[in-house]
Amino acid sequence: MTQDRTEALREFRAELRAWLADNRPEAPSFRLPQSFLEVESDAQFEFLRDWQRRVYDAGYLGFDVPEKYGGQGVDNDKKRITVQEMVRARTPFLVNVIGLHWAGPTILMYGSEAQKQRMLAPLLRGDEIWCQGFSEPEHGSDLASLQTRARPSADGERYHVSGHKVWTTLAHVAKWMILLARTGSEGQGSPAAEKSSAAKYAGLSYFLFPMDAEGVTIQPLVKMTGEGGFNQVIFDEAPMPKDALLGKEGQGWQVAMTTLAFERGAADPAARERGAQLVALFERLASLAARIERDGAAVIDDAVAREKLVALRIEAEALRWSGVRAAVPGLCSERPMVLPLMSKLTISEFNQRVTDLAVELLGAEAQLWLEDAHAIDAAEWPRAYLNSYGFTIGGGTSEIQRNILGERVLGLAKSK
Amino acid sequence: MTQIPDDFGFQADHGTLRQMARRLLAERAPLSRTRELCERGGDDEGHAFDSGLYQDMVGLCWVGLDIDAARGGMGMGALTLSLLLEQMGRVLLPSPFLACSLAARALATVTEPRTAIDDDDEEEDESGEGDDSEPSTLDRIIGGDCIATVALSEPGRGAAGLALDYAHVQTSAAVDGDDTLVLRGEKNHVMWGTEADLVLVPARLRDEQRLGWIAVPLPCEGVEVSPEIGIDPTRRTARLRFDGARLPATALVADADDAERISRELLARGLTMVAAEVCGALEGVLELTATYAKERLQFGKPIGAFQAVKHPIVDVMVDVELARSLAYAAAAAIDAGVDDDEQLQLARMAKVKACEAYHHAAGRGVQLHGGFGFTYDCDVHFHVKRALFARATLGDATLHRRALAAALFDGDTRRAALAVVERGGLTLSM
Ligand SMILES: Cc1cc2nc3c(=O)[nH]c(=O)nc-3n(C[C@H](O)[C@H](O)[C@H](O)COP(=O)(O)OP(=O)(O)OC[C@H]3O[C@@H](n4cnc5c(N)ncnc54)[C@H](O)[C@@H]3O)c2cc1C
């Protein structure tokens, strides 16, 4: 890196840090969602969207998108620095998660010029929110067997979608959906043919579907916490123009795998900061243990509690350094791809263990729920424990992650 | 504030060294050779390890790799040494390499050796530096002429084992006359104690107010070395009884603060090195088990196709990777010279994580090999035994977890943790 460049990046970081200090929003009067699984009310959504707009308008969002599509021009260093500084400043998350991290990069890879021109700027600014329509009631882990159909109209100008998508996060506020549907033309469409594994994949196509189309019904689903935030989407001959297709007909599986790779977290530019976040999550747990008492003594002074806490603290540290090590190829030579591939599994399970231990330490207090005036920390620990299953299931379950690791990394025989 | 660099201080030539070690050990010390050594009770020269290979390792300057060039070493870091040890762990190499490395390190740490005889005495330079007529002990260790070890544990400590600081060491060194130390006490689990030409012994000095490290040449009158019968055939240990052994005052290599410093450094480095070696052994048992899961057929398919087999193996792999990250971080912390307490914390974490993961992995290894896994013919039992040995080395998990808990949850740390929450703003997210 040239001296000028280094200097320019240093300045960039300093400016950004100052900007964040001035612009980081004050905590709202309502509960601020901590992840995109928790966006429920309009007020929450607008607050978060407003934050994303301000970041974009200030020129700090879109360092993976060329300027002609509304981005800042591809600049990995600046992207890394912005992620690092935002994590450091503990800003709210950018609400268009599916758009920014999964749909956007996929469109950049497979989109036509017109699609890139149309979609990317409003996506970055949060003006248009994206959701993901992959899973169906009967087909979750076995995604490739999905049955939602997109049928071309007689004049070839549009497709009509019929089917049922479920667990669709953010669909209630989304303008667009990345939709995986079956286009298998006549002949290919027979149930028997679709069962055969090759045809199952070949019959899939990937669309950028407009959520305001006719024939679309969005029904809120209630999460196990009793809160809202995700949905099911029912399509009844819902029309979309033919240029909603991303990539080619029949290429859907390949495109979807690209999206899932983004979703499950490729190399993380802010590994160190994220590692620090995991340790910070643990520290919240430790502070809980220091505040609550059992028979007059702080729980953190209890020998059994301490053993369990330390074991988790070690885990946090191991995850922290694994994130950093992933960027040092010479220290990953034994199995080069394993660290990124295992991060979704390990981080979601760590999160679950932390929240699980929190409810264990809370003992008799753990059963108090959100509205109870005596609930410790407003019952965020039991809520976080329940929510932890969202992460071990969503985005491919832990079991599926273990299959992938066993088969792709260790080369064990397929389980099917 | 010094911190661990993003690249852990890794350099391309470290990778080359690791490759070379891997190739050499694959050729000279595969597990089959280890088995043969264990079954025959040693090599042709009567050593419990392959002494020819050890001399070749000396020739490659592996012993003393992390010792300053000015003191006759290679001046490389803890990370490099870790990468070597990892390769040795992978083949369960029976070798006093780790014991010698630690002893060399301890000797190199002492800058100003002092006598215990008289506090006000003028300092004498006993290091032997500048005296090229006779090689120093450190020179002889690095040159392969002296197998050295460290006595880390005392029987009086029971399950806790580790006795490195003044509070825990019971062995005593009294002064007799002007220039004689008289050692009394007992050490156990001394790595390669039966093979050693020299053992470094921590003892309470004279008035029992200070710690000292004493270099005891072996054999030595008044020192009884009895081999322990250990579970791990790739390791030899001994119990040492000091029954009024008389040593010259110059045997005191470190006193008081210097001695405590040796203890701290030995602990941080030792734990880090054990962690690295165990990560290699973990890799070894993972390979063994994954290979078997691909080859062994039942119900018409490789057993690895069954998720009840596949998923535990994946969990072992995940653990290997997590343990490795911690082991490298602990070594990098030493090389970067981060704060002593932080070094020691990371070292404890790395050792606990690696050893607990290894113990679990070895157990899964037996189970997933089925009936064959229960036999002596199957190599996996070597790992089960090494795991028990490694867990016991340099303090078990309980000891280190307790120490970590005290460092992390008590006193100022606790106040700081509570302050963070009062400030608010920490998020609970992924
Ligand atoms: C919080 C949350 C948000 C989500 N957001 C979205 C979204 O925005 N868009 C979207 O499309 N989807 C979303 N999903 C859906 C998610 O991708 C699926 O729930 C997930 O892939 C699992 O599918 P399933 O629910 O059908 O479970 P199933 O596939 O029926 O699995 C049930 C159980 O069987 C196990 N299992 C299944 N197959 C195997 C196998 N081969 N080997 C071993 N075990 C197996 C699973 O691990 C699981 O434990 C979300 C889910 C959650 C929980």
Short mmCIF file of N, CA and C in Angstrom, two decimals, chain B residues 252-362:
data_model
loop_
_atom_site.label_atom_id
_atom_site.label_comp_id
_atom_site.label_asym_id
_atom_site.label_seq_id
_atom_site.Cartn_x
_atom_site.Cartn_y
_atom_site.Cartn_z
N LEU B 252 22.39 -22.50 42.44
CA LEU B 252 21.21 -21.62 42.51
C LEU B 252 21.21 -20.72 41.28
N VAL B 253 20.32 -20.99 40.35
CA VAL B 253 20.34 -20.20 39.11
C VAL B 253 19.45 -18.98 39.19
N ALA B 254 18.51 -18.99 40.10
CA ALA B 254 17.67 -17.80 40.23
C ALA B 254 17.08 -17.74 41.62
N ASP B 255 16.96 -16.52 42.11
CA ASP B 255 16.59 -16.30 43.48
C ASP B 255 15.49 -15.24 43.52
N ALA B 256 14.59 -15.38 44.48
CA ALA B 256 13.59 -14.35 44.76
C ALA B 256 12.84 -13.89 43.50
N ASP B 257 12.92 -12.61 43.16
CA ASP B 257 12.15 -12.08 42.02
C ASP B 257 12.48 -12.80 40.73
N ASP B 258 13.78 -13.04 40.53
CA ASP B 258 14.18 -13.77 39.33
C ASP B 258 13.53 -15.15 39.29
N ALA B 259 13.48 -15.77 40.45
CA ALA B 259 12.92 -17.12 40.51
C ALA B 259 11.43 -17.08 40.21
N GLU B 260 10.73 -16.10 40.77
CA GLU B 260 9.29 -15.99 40.51
C GLU B 260 9.06 -15.69 39.03
N ARG B 261 10.01 -14.94 38.46
CA ARG B 261 9.87 -14.61 37.04
C ARG B 261 10.02 -15.87 36.19
N ILE B 262 10.99 -16.69 36.54
CA ILE B 262 11.15 -17.97 35.83
C ILE B 262 9.86 -18.77 35.93
N SER B 263 9.31 -18.81 37.11
CA SER B 263 8.10 -19.61 37.31
C SER B 263 6.96 -19.11 36.43
N ARG B 264 6.79 -17.79 36.43
CA ARG B 264 5.71 -17.22 35.62
C ARG B 264 5.94 -17.50 34.15
N GLU B 265 7.18 -17.28 33.73
CA GLU B 265 7.46 -17.47 32.31
C GLU B 265 7.34 -18.94 31.91
N LEU B 266 7.81 -19.82 32.79
CA LEU B 266 7.68 -21.25 32.50
C LEU B 266 6.23 -21.65 32.38
N LEU B 267 5.42 -21.08 33.25
CA LEU B 267 4.01 -21.43 33.23
C LEU B 267 3.36 -20.96 31.93
N ALA B 268 3.53 -19.68 31.59
CA ALA B 268 2.90 -19.15 30.38
C ALA B 268 3.42 -19.87 29.14
N ARG B 269 4.74 -20.03 29.06
CA ARG B 269 5.31 -20.70 27.89
C ARG B 269 4.95 -22.17 27.87
N GLY B 270 5.09 -22.79 29.03
CA GLY B 270 4.83 -24.22 29.11
C GLY B 270 3.40 -24.54 28.69
N LEU B 271 2.45 -23.79 29.22
CA LEU B 271 1.05 -24.04 28.87
C LEU B 271 0.83 -23.83 27.37
N THR B 272 1.45 -22.79 26.85
CA THR B 272 1.29 -22.49 25.43
C THR B 272 1.87 -23.61 24.56
N MET B 273 3.03 -24.12 24.99
CA MET B 273 3.67 -25.19 24.22
C MET B 273 2.89 -26.51 24.32
N VAL B 274 2.40 -26.79 25.52
CA VAL B 274 1.59 -28.01 25.65
C VAL B 274 0.35 -27.88 24.77
N ALA B 275 -0.26 -26.70 24.78
CA ALA B 275 -1.45 -26.49 23.96
C ALA B 275 -1.14 -26.76 22.49
N ALA B 276 0.00 -26.24 22.03
CA ALA B 276 0.35 -26.43 20.62
C ALA B 276 0.56 -27.91 20.31
N GLU B 277 1.29 -28.59 21.19
CA GLU B 277 1.56 -30.00 20.96
C GLU B 277 0.25 -30.79 20.94
N VAL B 278 -0.64 -30.44 21.86
CA VAL B 278 -1.91 -31.15 21.93
C VAL B 278 -2.77 -30.86 20.70
N CYS B 279 -2.68 -29.65 20.16
CA CYS B 279 -3.43 -29.37 18.92
C CYS B 279 -2.98 -30.31 17.81
N GLY B 280 -1.69 -30.57 17.76
CA GLY B 280 -1.20 -31.51 16.77
C GLY B 280 -1.74 -32.91 17.01
N ALA B 281 -1.76 -33.31 18.28
CA ALA B 281 -2.27 -34.64 18.61
C ALA B 281 -3.77 -34.73 18.27
N LEU B 282 -4.47 -33.64 18.50
CA LEU B 282 -5.89 -33.57 18.15
C LEU B 282 -6.07 -33.81 16.66
N GLU B 283 -5.24 -33.14 15.89
CA GLU B 283 -5.27 -33.31 14.45
C GLU B 283 -5.04 -34.79 14.11
N GLY B 284 -4.10 -35.40 14.81
CA GLY B 284 -3.79 -36.80 14.57
C GLY B 284 -4.98 -37.71 14.83
N VAL B 285 -5.64 -37.51 15.94
CA VAL B 285 -6.76 -38.41 16.26
C VAL B 285 -7.96 -38.12 15.36
N LEU B 286 -8.11 -36.87 14.96
CA LEU B 286 -9.18 -36.54 14.02
C LEU B 286 -8.95 -37.25 12.69
N GLU B 287 -7.71 -37.20 12.20
CA GLU B 287 -7.39 -37.85 10.94
C GLU B 287 -7.65 -39.35 11.00
N LEU B 288 -7.19 -39.92 12.11
CA LEU B 288 -7.36 -41.36 12.29
C LEU B 288 -8.85 -41.73 12.23
N THR B 289 -9.67 -40.95 12.93
CA THR B 289 -11.08 -41.27 13.05
C THR B 289 -11.82 -40.98 11.74
N ALA B 290 -11.50 -39.86 11.11
CA ALA B 290 -12.18 -39.51 9.86
C ALA B 290 -11.83 -40.53 8.78
N THR B 291 -10.57 -40.96 8.75
CA THR B 291 -10.17 -41.95 7.75
C THR B 291 -10.93 -43.25 7.96
N TYR B 292 -11.02 -43.66 9.21
CA TYR B 292 -11.74 -44.91 9.48
C TYR B 292 -13.20 -44.78 9.07
N ALA B 293 -13.79 -43.61 9.30
CA ALA B 293 -15.20 -43.40 8.96
C ALA B 293 -15.43 -43.45 7.45
N LYS B 294 -14.37 -43.22 6.69
CA LYS B 294 -14.50 -43.31 5.23
C LYS B 294 -14.30 -44.74 4.74
N GLU B 295 -13.49 -45.51 5.48
CA GLU B 295 -13.11 -46.83 4.98
C GLU B 295 -13.99 -47.96 5.50
N ARG B 296 -14.43 -47.83 6.73
CA ARG B 296 -15.19 -48.91 7.33
C ARG B 296 -16.61 -48.93 6.79
N LEU B 297 -17.02 -50.07 6.23
CA LEU B 297 -18.37 -50.19 5.67
C LEU B 297 -19.27 -50.98 6.61
N GLN B 298 -20.46 -50.49 6.83
CA GLN B 298 -21.50 -51.25 7.52
C GLN B 298 -22.83 -50.89 6.87
N PHE B 299 -23.75 -51.85 6.86
CA PHE B 299 -25.03 -51.65 6.18
C PHE B 299 -24.82 -51.15 4.75
N GLY B 300 -23.73 -51.58 4.14
CA GLY B 300 -23.49 -51.24 2.75
C GLY B 300 -22.95 -49.84 2.50
N LYS B 301 -22.66 -49.08 3.56
CA LYS B 301 -22.05 -47.77 3.30
C LYS B 301 -20.95 -47.44 4.30
N PRO B 302 -20.13 -46.48 3.92
CA PRO B 302 -19.12 -46.04 4.89
C PRO B 302 -19.81 -45.51 6.14
N ILE B 303 -19.30 -45.86 7.31
CA ILE B 303 -19.99 -45.45 8.53
C ILE B 303 -20.09 -43.92 8.66
N GLY B 304 -19.20 -43.20 7.98
CA GLY B 304 -19.25 -41.74 8.01
C GLY B 304 -20.52 -41.16 7.40
N ALA B 305 -21.26 -41.98 6.65
CA ALA B 305 -22.53 -41.52 6.09
C ALA B 305 -23.60 -41.40 7.17
N PHE B 306 -23.43 -42.15 8.26
CA PHE B 306 -24.41 -42.05 9.36
C PHE B 306 -24.13 -40.79 10.16
N GLN B 307 -25.18 -40.01 10.37
CA GLN B 307 -24.96 -38.74 11.07
C GLN B 307 -24.54 -38.92 12.52
N ALA B 308 -24.93 -40.05 13.10
CA ALA B 308 -24.51 -40.30 14.48
C ALA B 308 -22.99 -40.52 14.54
N VAL B 309 -22.39 -40.78 13.40
CA VAL B 309 -20.94 -40.86 13.30
C VAL B 309 -20.37 -39.54 12.78
N LYS B 310 -21.00 -39.04 11.73
CA LYS B 310 -20.50 -37.82 11.07
C LYS B 310 -20.47 -36.62 12.00
N HIS B 311 -21.57 -36.38 12.69
CA HIS B 311 -21.64 -35.14 13.47
C HIS B 311 -20.65 -35.08 14.64
N PRO B 312 -20.46 -36.16 15.37
CA PRO B 312 -19.41 -36.09 16.40
C PRO B 312 -18.02 -35.84 15.81
N ILE B 313 -17.75 -36.36 14.63
CA ILE B 313 -16.44 -36.11 14.02
C ILE B 313 -16.33 -34.64 13.64
N VAL B 314 -17.42 -34.08 13.12
CA VAL B 314 -17.41 -32.64 12.79
C VAL B 314 -17.19 -31.82 14.06
N ASP B 315 -17.83 -32.21 15.14
CA ASP B 315 -17.64 -31.46 16.39
C ASP B 315 -16.18 -31.51 16.84
N VAL B 316 -15.55 -32.64 16.62
CA VAL B 316 -14.12 -32.73 16.96
C VAL B 316 -13.32 -31.78 16.07
N MET B 317 -13.64 -31.76 14.79
CA MET B 317 -12.91 -30.87 13.88
C MET B 317 -13.09 -29.41 14.28
N VAL B 318 -14.30 -29.05 14.62
CA VAL B 318 -14.57 -27.66 15.03
C VAL B 318 -13.74 -27.33 16.27
N ASP B 319 -13.70 -28.27 17.19
CA ASP B 319 -12.89 -28.08 18.40
C ASP B 319 -11.41 -27.94 18.09
N VAL B 320 -10.93 -28.74 17.15
CA VAL B 320 -9.51 -28.65 16.77
C VAL B 320 -9.22 -27.23 16.30
N GLU B 321 -10.10 -26.72 15.47
CA GLU B 321 -9.86 -25.40 14.89
C GLU B 321 -9.93 -24.31 15.96
N LEU B 322 -10.89 -24.44 16.86
CA LEU B 322 -10.99 -23.43 17.93
C LEU B 322 -9.77 -23.50 18.84
N ALA B 323 -9.36 -24.72 19.17
CA ALA B 323 -8.20 -24.89 20.05
C ALA B 323 -6.95 -24.32 19.39
N ARG B 324 -6.84 -24.54 18.10
CA ARG B 324 -5.67 -24.07 17.37
C ARG B 324 -5.60 -22.54 17.37
N SER B 325 -6.75 -21.91 17.18
CA SER B 325 -6.76 -20.44 17.18
C SER B 325 -6.26 -19.91 18.52
N LEU B 326 -6.71 -20.54 19.59
CA LEU B 326 -6.28 -20.09 20.92
C LEU B 326 -4.80 -20.36 21.14
N ALA B 327 -4.33 -21.52 20.68
CA ALA B 327 -2.92 -21.86 20.88
C ALA B 327 -2.03 -20.86 20.14
N TYR B 328 -2.39 -20.54 18.91
CA TYR B 328 -1.59 -19.57 18.15
C TYR B 328 -1.68 -18.19 18.80
N ALA B 329 -2.86 -17.84 19.28
CA ALA B 329 -3.01 -16.52 19.90
C ALA B 329 -2.13 -16.44 21.15
N ALA B 330 -2.10 -17.52 21.92
CA ALA B 330 -1.29 -17.52 23.14
C ALA B 330 0.19 -17.36 22.79
N ALA B 331 0.63 -18.05 21.72
CA ALA B 331 2.03 -17.92 21.31
C ALA B 331 2.30 -16.51 20.78
N ALA B 332 1.36 -16.00 20.00
CA ALA B 332 1.54 -14.66 19.44
C ALA B 332 1.57 -13.61 20.55
N ALA B 333 0.83 -13.86 21.62
CA ALA B 333 0.82 -12.91 22.74
C ALA B 333 2.20 -12.85 23.39
N ILE B 334 2.85 -14.00 23.49
CA ILE B 334 4.20 -14.03 24.05
C ILE B 334 5.15 -13.27 23.13
N ASP B 335 5.07 -13.56 21.83
CA ASP B 335 5.97 -12.91 20.88
C ASP B 335 5.76 -11.41 20.81
N ALA B 336 4.51 -11.00 20.91
CA ALA B 336 4.21 -9.56 20.82
C ALA B 336 4.57 -8.84 22.12
N GLY B 337 4.79 -9.64 23.17
CA GLY B 337 5.12 -9.02 24.45
C GLY B 337 3.95 -8.31 25.09
N VAL B 338 2.75 -8.87 24.93
CA VAL B 338 1.61 -8.25 25.60
C VAL B 338 1.78 -8.44 27.11
N ASP B 339 1.02 -7.69 27.82
CA ASP B 339 1.02 -7.71 29.27
C ASP B 339 1.08 -9.14 29.85
N ASP B 340 1.92 -9.35 30.88
CA ASP B 340 2.14 -10.68 31.46
C ASP B 340 0.86 -11.40 31.85
N ASP B 341 -0.05 -10.65 32.48
CA ASP B 341 -1.28 -11.29 32.94
C ASP B 341 -2.11 -11.78 31.76
N GLU B 342 -2.11 -10.98 30.71
CA GLU B 342 -2.88 -11.38 29.54
C GLU B 342 -2.24 -12.60 28.88
N GLN B 343 -0.92 -12.61 28.82
CA GLN B 343 -0.22 -13.79 28.28
C GLN B 343 -0.63 -15.04 29.02
N LEU B 344 -0.60 -14.92 30.34
CA LEU B 344 -0.87 -16.11 31.15
C LEU B 344 -2.34 -16.53 31.00
N GLN B 345 -3.23 -15.56 30.94
CA GLN B 345 -4.64 -15.90 30.75
C GLN B 345 -4.87 -16.66 29.45
N LEU B 346 -4.29 -16.14 28.37
CA LEU B 346 -4.47 -16.81 27.09
C LEU B 346 -3.84 -18.20 27.12
N ALA B 347 -2.69 -18.31 27.78
CA ALA B 347 -2.01 -19.60 27.84
C ALA B 347 -2.87 -20.62 28.60
N ARG B 348 -3.44 -20.18 29.71
CA ARG B 348 -4.32 -21.08 30.46
C ARG B 348 -5.51 -21.51 29.60
N MET B 349 -6.10 -20.54 28.93
CA MET B 349 -7.26 -20.86 28.09
C MET B 349 -6.89 -21.83 26.99
N ALA B 350 -5.75 -21.57 26.35
CA ALA B 350 -5.33 -22.41 25.24
C ALA B 350 -5.10 -23.84 25.72
N LYS B 351 -4.47 -23.98 26.87
CA LYS B 351 -4.16 -25.30 27.38
C LYS B 351 -5.43 -26.05 27.77
N VAL B 352 -6.32 -25.36 28.45
CA VAL B 352 -7.55 -26.01 28.88
C VAL B 352 -8.38 -26.43 27.67
N LYS B 353 -8.53 -25.51 26.73
CA LYS B 353 -9.35 -25.82 25.55
C LYS B 353 -8.76 -27.00 24.79
N ALA B 354 -7.46 -26.96 24.54
CA ALA B 354 -6.85 -28.03 23.76
C ALA B 354 -6.98 -29.37 24.47
N CYS B 355 -6.69 -29.38 25.77
CA CYS B 355 -6.69 -30.67 26.47
C CYS B 355 -8.10 -31.23 26.65
N GLU B 356 -9.06 -30.37 26.94
CA GLU B 356 -10.43 -30.88 27.08
C GLU B 356 -10.93 -31.40 25.73
N ALA B 357 -10.63 -30.65 24.67
CA ALA B 357 -11.05 -31.08 23.34
C ALA B 357 -10.39 -32.41 22.97
N TYR B 358 -9.13 -32.55 23.32
CA TYR B 358 -8.37 -33.75 22.97
C TYR B 358 -8.93 -34.96 23.71
N HIS B 359 -9.18 -34.79 24.98
CA HIS B 359 -9.73 -35.88 25.78
C HIS B 359 -11.06 -36.37 25.17
N HIS B 360 -11.88 -35.39 24.82
CA HIS B 360 -13.16 -35.74 24.21
C HIS B 360 -12.95 -36.43 22.86
N ALA B 361 -12.07 -35.87 22.04
CA ALA B 361 -11.83 -36.40 20.70
C ALA B 361 -11.29 -37.83 20.76
N ALA B 362 -10.39 -38.08 21.71
CA ALA B 362 -9.81 -39.41 21.82
C ALA B 362 -10.89 -40.42 22.22
#
